[in-house]
Amino acid sequence: MDPSSLPAYPSLETIEQLINIEKRGNCVPVYVELPADLVTPCMAYLRIAKDSKYSFLLESVIGGENVARYSFIGADPFKVIKTGPNEEVAGDPMVALQKELSLYQYVQLPEVPTFTGGAIGYVSYDCIRYFEPRTAADLRDTLQIPEATFMLVDTLLVYDHMFQTVKVVSHVFAPKNAGQVNLAFVYNTAVAKARRLAKLLLSTTTPEPPQPPITLGNQSVSNVGKEGYEGFVTKLKEHIIAGDIIQAVPSQRLTRPTALHPFNAYRRLRQVNPSPYMFFLDCGNLQIVGASPETLCKVEKNVVYNHAIAGTTKRGKTPEEDDKLGAELLASEKDRAEHIMLVDLARNDVNRVCQPATVKVDHLLRVEKFSHVIHLTSQVSGKLREGQTRFDAFRSIFPVGTVSGAPKIKAIEIISSLEQERRGVYAGAVGRFDFADDAMDTCIAIRTMVFKDGVAYLQAGGGIVFDSVEEDEYVETLNKLKANVRALEDAECMSFIDPFENFLSGVDAAYWFNLQQNQAKNIA
């Protein structure tokens, strides 16, 4: 297949109609389409990101059983925004991002009804200091990473699992301040960019992640240890008794040296813990690997969604045992009480930026099955008020109560006084902000690993209430870290035995093939 001969859609005439005649906007996606039945998202990523400093792969498995329709794959952003004390941009990261994306008046095409470009990146938990200045504190900065990083991309792959195709998308952008724009030139440039990316995707070889020799048996070291974490629990219970807070979520961080290439860790994690939000972000000087179950803030056509998860039990070995365990979880007075409290907090966060009459709980206390656990979940939504934006919605919800506590601001202050350390990516956000000004999708950065300078950082916490037991809470954080620790250890062993083929030709491809086939049967 010759990429240079691939037809492009829509036509130049359609673009001129949308921009010059109908005045619908100044940014329109154009694409070429390829079959994807012989390439996986991981293979596609490796082919297009080989020589790139910045790149990403976003995937999703719903309910631990069904592949979401789209995966998004990109590299070589046209601009990178980094914020923080040692970066060019300081302060609230939403200000810089909103300014950058305000240039685009996006025109959505029915042929590509999903994300086609914008900003992909992370916002660290510590950015709460800009949204709620009262929470600002002088904390140790162990990781030394930017407070936020956004990759601005206008050319990427949209992998459609339902139809087994890949749309290679670029954009015709005619900014208002550019004078008389030659749309034919801009259109041909965008098509050429899409075809160049398609050429990389059509490569007959898939490059290996550069994997140095692996040393097995590296141990993880906690930043607080068992005694320290249990001390957090004791102190927080004192605050609860004093009436300062109802609940708070302390955390501990594990530090683990590893020579493992971060993408090999991601490939194993997506097998061990398939989740609604799976992501690999190469941010230049650090890489983020995650499999998060929980939406932080999602906006679709100016409707804001927040997904609350609280209450967890293990999966059963049979469907009958699953039903029994789910029923027990739903009947748990402690889990229900904690969950309702966090739903109320979510309603308050959404209500601050939405029309009050539109704020509602879409579903409450739903028993939802994930790959390894069963959760109680609820969803809150509302329509943005006039004068409020998706960035305001993000600020209002960030960080969610499930990683901070209630009342939220007081809980954050107390947690900072105990942990005495910046959290970094953990409990912040990872996701995308679309060119379309009424769309975004971010998850909570939990079940997430940060790789930097030959070290993997893993972090987890748990909700502390009046009747929490210190040792039990410590063990819960270890249980939450199990999937990531297992993914690291498995990937190290697989790379130690067989650096690449073990991943690509074996379980990785088979696992996703089977998921896609099962989904196809369900659709049929």
Short mmCIF file of C-alpha atoms in Angstrom, two decimals, residues 306 308 340-354 356 359-362 364 379-381 396-397:
data_model
loop_
_atom_site.label_atom_id
_atom_site.label_comp_id
_atom_site.label_asym_id
_atom_site.label_seq_id
_atom_site.Cartn_x
_atom_site.Cartn_y
_atom_site.Cartn_z
CA ASN A 306 -17.57 12.99 37.74
CA ALA A 308 -17.06 8.42 42.29
CA ILE A 340 -22.59 8.46 50.01
CA MET A 341 -20.36 11.03 51.69
CA LEU A 342 -18.08 11.16 48.64
CA VAL A 343 -21.05 11.36 46.26
CA ASP A 344 -22.28 14.40 48.22
CA LEU A 345 -18.82 15.94 47.88
CA ALA A 346 -18.87 15.25 44.12
CA ARG A 347 -22.31 16.87 43.82
CA ASN A 348 -20.97 19.95 45.56
CA ASP A 349 -17.92 20.13 43.26
CA VAL A 350 -20.06 19.81 40.13
CA ASN A 351 -22.72 22.21 41.42
CA ARG A 352 -20.16 25.00 41.87
CA VAL A 353 -19.80 25.37 38.08
CA CYS A 354 -23.05 23.91 36.73
CA PRO A 356 -28.11 23.76 39.84
CA VAL A 359 -27.00 18.58 38.63
CA LYS A 360 -28.03 15.01 39.29
CA VAL A 361 -26.76 11.61 40.34
CA ASP A 362 -26.97 9.57 37.14
CA LEU A 364 -25.92 5.57 42.66
CA GLN A 379 -21.83 9.15 38.59
CA VAL A 380 -22.70 12.82 39.04
CA SER A 381 -23.33 15.18 36.11
CA SER A 396 -13.71 22.77 40.90
CA ILE A 397 -13.44 18.97 41.00
#
